[in-house]
């Protein structure tokens, strides 16, 4: 197995890692038993793009090797980042950073909110986390004790916050049904199309695997 995709090596932006925001977690790959990590990732998480599955398989392989060296579940996001030779700020890379961030959140104990706070694309990150089986929280309400609500006019549906603002360019998970919807650049829910991060939504606006 090659060390790491050149795409990951090319991601370089300086940032000091804050260890308190990461904890140890387990790799989805086991280097002792998985002879074809890419196939395993594709089987475990159908719907990934080629870049997503390839990068996650590479990261999982390195993660598992570190586990073998340091003991199972003894690998944190900062340890994984250091071994690869990149910094956590690489999650801001427009093309591939969200994959690195999603891996950290799903398998290496990184904080989703922290990744977003340093520049990870929240829409791409959340969409990939959904594919990886992570239960991403719905966007926070504008006011304590209240929640966003659905609104509709002749142009379609949108999600309005209590303060009157509305969601744009991001995913929304219904707290009632658990289904996911994508709000476009104009705030309206997308239907029967591919979202900007490459996911499909049906006629009802629901994300489909």
CSV table of C-alpha atoms in Angstrom, one decimal:
chain,number,residue,atom,x,y,z
A,1,UNK,CA,0.0,0.0,0.0
A,2,UNK,CA,1.5,3.4,-0.9
A,3,UNK,CA,2.2,5.8,1.8
A,4,UNK,CA,-0.4,8.5,1.1
A,5,UNK,CA,-2.1,10.0,-1.9
A,6,UNK,CA,-0.2,12.9,-3.5
A,7,UNK,CA,-3.4,14.9,-3.0
A,8,UNK,CA,-3.0,14.8,0.7
A,9,UNK,CA,0.7,15.6,0.6
A,10,UNK,CA,-0.1,18.7,-1.4
A,11,UNK,CA,-2.4,20.1,1.2
A,12,UNK,CA,-0.2,22.5,3.3
A,13,UNK,CA,-1.4,25.3,5.5
A,14,UNK,CA,0.1,26.3,8.9
A,15,UNK,CA,-2.0,25.9,12.0
A,16,UNK,CA,-1.2,24.8,15.5
A,17,UNK,CA,-3.1,21.8,16.7
A,18,UNK,CA,-5.1,22.1,19.9
A,19,UNK,CA,-4.9,18.6,21.4
A,20,UNK,CA,-7.9,19.0,23.7
A,21,UNK,CA,-10.3,18.9,20.7
A,22,UNK,CA,-9.3,15.5,19.6
A,23,UNK,CA,-9.5,12.1,21.3
A,24,UNK,CA,-8.5,8.6,20.3
A,25,UNK,CA,-10.7,6.6,18.0
A,26,UNK,CA,-10.5,3.4,15.8
A,27,UNK,CA,-9.6,3.0,12.2
A,28,UNK,CA,-12.2,1.4,9.8
A,29,UNK,CA,-9.3,-0.5,8.3
A,30,UNK,CA,-7.3,-3.3,9.9
A,31,UNK,CA,-3.9,-3.8,8.2
A,32,UNK,CA,-3.6,-7.3,9.7
A,33,UNK,CA,-6.7,-8.6,8.1
A,34,UNK,CA,-7.8,-6.2,5.3
A,35,UNK,CA,-5.9,-7.1,2.1
A,36,UNK,CA,-8.0,-4.7,0.0
A,37,UNK,CA,-8.7,-1.5,2.0
A,38,UNK,CA,-10.4,0.3,-0.9
A,39,UNK,CA,-12.9,-2.4,-1.5
A,40,UNK,CA,-13.7,-2.6,2.2
A,41,UNK,CA,-14.3,1.1,2.4
A,42,UNK,CA,-16.6,1.0,-0.7
A,43,UNK,CA,-18.5,-2.0,0.8
A,44,UNK,CA,-18.9,-0.3,4.2
A,45,UNK,CA,-19.8,3.1,2.8
A,46,UNK,CA,-21.6,2.9,-0.6
A,47,UNK,CA,-22.1,6.2,-2.4
A,48,UNK,CA,-18.6,7.6,-1.8
A,49,UNK,CA,-16.9,9.3,-4.8
A,50,UNK,CA,-13.6,7.9,-6.1
A,51,UNK,CA,-11.7,10.6,-4.3
A,52,UNK,CA,-13.5,10.1,-1.1
A,53,UNK,CA,-13.1,6.3,-0.9
A,54,UNK,CA,-9.5,6.5,-2.0
A,55,UNK,CA,-8.5,9.1,0.5
A,56,UNK,CA,-10.4,7.4,3.3
A,57,UNK,CA,-8.8,4.0,2.5
A,58,UNK,CA,-5.4,5.6,2.6
A,59,UNK,CA,-6.0,7.4,5.8
A,60,UNK,CA,-7.5,4.2,7.3
A,61,UNK,CA,-4.4,2.2,6.3
A,62,UNK,CA,-2.0,4.7,8.0
A,63,UNK,CA,-4.3,5.0,11.0
A,64,UNK,CA,-4.3,1.2,11.4
A,65,UNK,CA,-0.6,1.0,11.2
A,66,UNK,CA,-0.3,3.6,13.9
A,67,UNK,CA,-2.7,1.5,16.0
A,68,UNK,CA,-0.5,-1.5,15.6
A,69,UNK,CA,2.5,0.5,16.7
A,70,UNK,CA,0.8,2.3,19.6
A,71,UNK,CA,-2.0,0.0,20.7
A,72,UNK,CA,-5.6,-0.1,19.5
A,73,UNK,CA,-7.6,3.1,19.9
A,74,UNK,CA,-4.5,5.0,20.9
A,75,UNK,CA,-4.4,7.2,17.8
A,76,UNK,CA,-5.7,10.8,17.9
A,77,UNK,CA,-6.3,13.2,15.0
A,78,UNK,CA,-3.2,15.2,15.8
A,79,UNK,CA,-1.1,12.0,15.9
A,80,UNK,CA,-2.5,10.9,12.5
A,81,UNK,CA,-2.0,14.4,11.1
A,82,UNK,CA,1.6,14.4,12.2
A,83,UNK,CA,2.4,11.0,10.8
A,84,UNK,CA,1.0,12.1,7.4
A,85,UNK,CA,3.0,15.3,7.4
A,86,UNK,CA,0.1,17.7,7.1
A,87,UNK,CA,-1.6,20.1,9.5
A,88,UNK,CA,-5.2,20.2,10.6
A,89,UNK,CA,-5.6,23.5,8.7
A,90,UNK,CA,-5.5,21.4,5.5
A,91,UNK,CA,-9.2,20.8,6.1
A,92,UNK,CA,-9.7,24.1,4.4
A,93,UNK,CA,-8.4,22.8,1.0
A,94,UNK,CA,-11.3,23.4,-1.5
A,95,UNK,CA,-11.0,20.0,-3.3
A,96,UNK,CA,-10.0,17.5,-0.7
A,97,UNK,CA,-9.8,19.1,2.7
A,98,UNK,CA,-13.4,18.1,3.6
A,99,UNK,CA,-12.4,14.4,3.2
A,100,UNK,CA,-9.6,14.8,5.6
A,101,UNK,CA,-11.9,16.6,8.1
A,102,UNK,CA,-14.6,14.0,7.7
A,103,UNK,CA,-12.2,11.2,8.4
A,104,UNK,CA,-11.0,13.0,11.5
A,105,UNK,CA,-14.5,13.4,12.8
A,106,UNK,CA,-15.7,9.9,12.0
A,107,UNK,CA,-12.7,7.9,12.9
A,108,UNK,CA,-10.1,10.0,14.8
A,109,UNK,CA,-12.2,11.9,17.4
A,110,UNK,CA,-12.0,15.4,15.8
A,111,UNK,CA,-14.7,17.9,16.5
A,112,UNK,CA,-17.0,18.6,13.6
A,113,UNK,CA,-17.7,22.1,14.9
A,114,UNK,CA,-13.9,22.7,15.3
A,115,UNK,CA,-13.3,21.6,11.7
A,116,UNK,CA,-15.9,24.1,10.4
A,117,UNK,CA,-14.5,26.8,12.7
A,118,UNK,CA,-11.1,26.6,11.0
A,119,UNK,CA,-12.5,26.7,7.5
A,120,UNK,CA,-13.8,23.2,6.5
A,121,UNK,CA,-16.7,23.5,4.0
A,122,UNK,CA,-19.7,22.6,6.2
A,123,UNK,CA,-21.9,21.4,3.4
A,124,UNK,CA,-19.3,19.1,1.9
A,125,UNK,CA,-18.2,17.9,5.4
A,126,UNK,CA,-21.8,17.1,6.6
A,127,UNK,CA,-22.7,15.4,3.3
A,128,UNK,CA,-19.7,13.1,3.6
A,129,UNK,CA,-20.3,12.5,7.3
A,130,UNK,CA,-23.8,11.3,6.4
A,131,UNK,CA,-22.3,8.8,4.0
A,132,UNK,CA,-20.0,7.6,6.7
A,133,UNK,CA,-22.9,7.0,9.1
A,134,UNK,CA,-22.2,10.0,11.4
A,135,UNK,CA,-25.4,11.5,12.9
A,136,UNK,CA,-24.7,15.2,12.2
A,137,UNK,CA,-26.7,17.6,14.3
A,138,UNK,CA,-29.2,19.9,12.6
A,139,UNK,CA,-28.0,23.5,12.3
A,140,UNK,CA,-28.4,25.4,15.6
A,141,UNK,CA,-31.5,27.6,16.1
A,142,UNK,CA,-31.0,31.4,16.1
A,143,UNK,CA,-32.4,31.6,19.6
A,144,UNK,CA,-32.2,29.4,22.7
A,145,UNK,CA,-35.2,27.1,23.2
A,146,UNK,CA,-36.5,27.6,19.6
A,147,UNK,CA,-36.0,25.7,16.4
A,148,UNK,CA,-35.9,26.4,12.6
A,149,UNK,CA,-39.2,25.9,10.8
A,150,UNK,CA,-40.2,25.0,7.3
A,151,UNK,CA,-41.7,27.9,5.2
A,152,UNK,CA,-43.2,27.7,1.7
A,153,UNK,CA,-44.2,30.1,-1.1
A,154,UNK,CA,-44.8,29.8,-4.9
A,155,UNK,CA,-41.0,29.2,-5.5
A,156,UNK,CA,-40.6,26.3,-3.0
A,157,UNK,CA,-39.7,25.4,0.5
A,158,UNK,CA,-37.0,26.9,2.8
A,159,UNK,CA,-35.9,26.7,6.4
A,160,UNK,CA,-36.3,29.9,8.5
A,161,UNK,CA,-34.6,30.5,11.8
A,162,UNK,CA,-36.4,32.2,14.7
A,163,UNK,CA,-34.5,35.4,14.0
A,164,UNK,CA,-35.8,35.6,10.4
A,165,UNK,CA,-32.7,34.4,8.7
A,166,UNK,CA,-32.7,31.3,6.6
A,167,UNK,CA,-30.4,28.5,5.7
A,168,UNK,CA,-28.3,28.7,2.5
A,169,UNK,CA,-25.7,26.4,0.9
A,170,UNK,CA,-26.0,23.7,3.6
A,171,UNK,CA,-27.7,20.5,4.6
A,172,UNK,CA,-30.6,20.4,7.1
A,173,UNK,CA,-31.7,17.3,9.0
A,174,UNK,CA,-35.3,17.2,10.1
A,175,UNK,CA,-35.4,16.5,13.8
A,176,UNK,CA,-38.7,14.7,13.4
A,177,UNK,CA,-37.9,12.4,10.5
A,178,UNK,CA,-34.1,12.3,10.5
A,179,UNK,CA,-34.2,13.0,6.7
A,180,UNK,CA,-31.7,15.3,5.1
A,181,UNK,CA,-32.5,18.2,2.8
A,182,UNK,CA,-30.2,20.7,1.0
A,183,UNK,CA,-30.9,24.4,1.0
A,184,UNK,CA,-29.4,26.1,-2.1
A,185,UNK,CA,-27.7,29.4,-2.7
A,186,UNK,CA,-31.1,31.2,-2.7
A,187,UNK,CA,-32.2,29.4,0.4
A,188,UNK,CA,-34.8,27.2,-1.3
A,189,UNK,CA,-34.7,23.4,-0.9
A,190,UNK,CA,-33.2,21.6,-3.9
A,191,UNK,CA,-35.2,18.9,-5.6
A,192,UNK,CA,-34.6,16.3,-8.3
A,193,UNK,CA,-31.0,17.3,-8.8
A,194,UNK,CA,-27.4,16.8,-7.7
A,195,UNK,CA,-26.3,19.0,-4.8
A,196,UNK,CA,-23.1,21.1,-5.1
A,197,UNK,CA,-21.3,18.4,-3.0
A,198,UNK,CA,-22.3,15.6,-5.4
A,199,UNK,CA,-25.3,14.1,-3.6
A,200,UNK,CA,-28.7,13.3,-5.1
A,201,UNK,CA,-32.0,14.6,-3.8
A,202,UNK,CA,-35.3,13.3,-4.9
A,203,UNK,CA,-38.6,15.1,-5.9
A,204,UNK,CA,-39.3,15.7,-2.2
A,205,UNK,CA,-35.9,17.2,-1.6
A,206,UNK,CA,-34.7,14.2,0.4
A,207,UNK,CA,-31.1,13.0,0.1
A,208,UNK,CA,-31.0,9.6,-1.4
A,209,UNK,CA,-28.0,7.2,-1.2
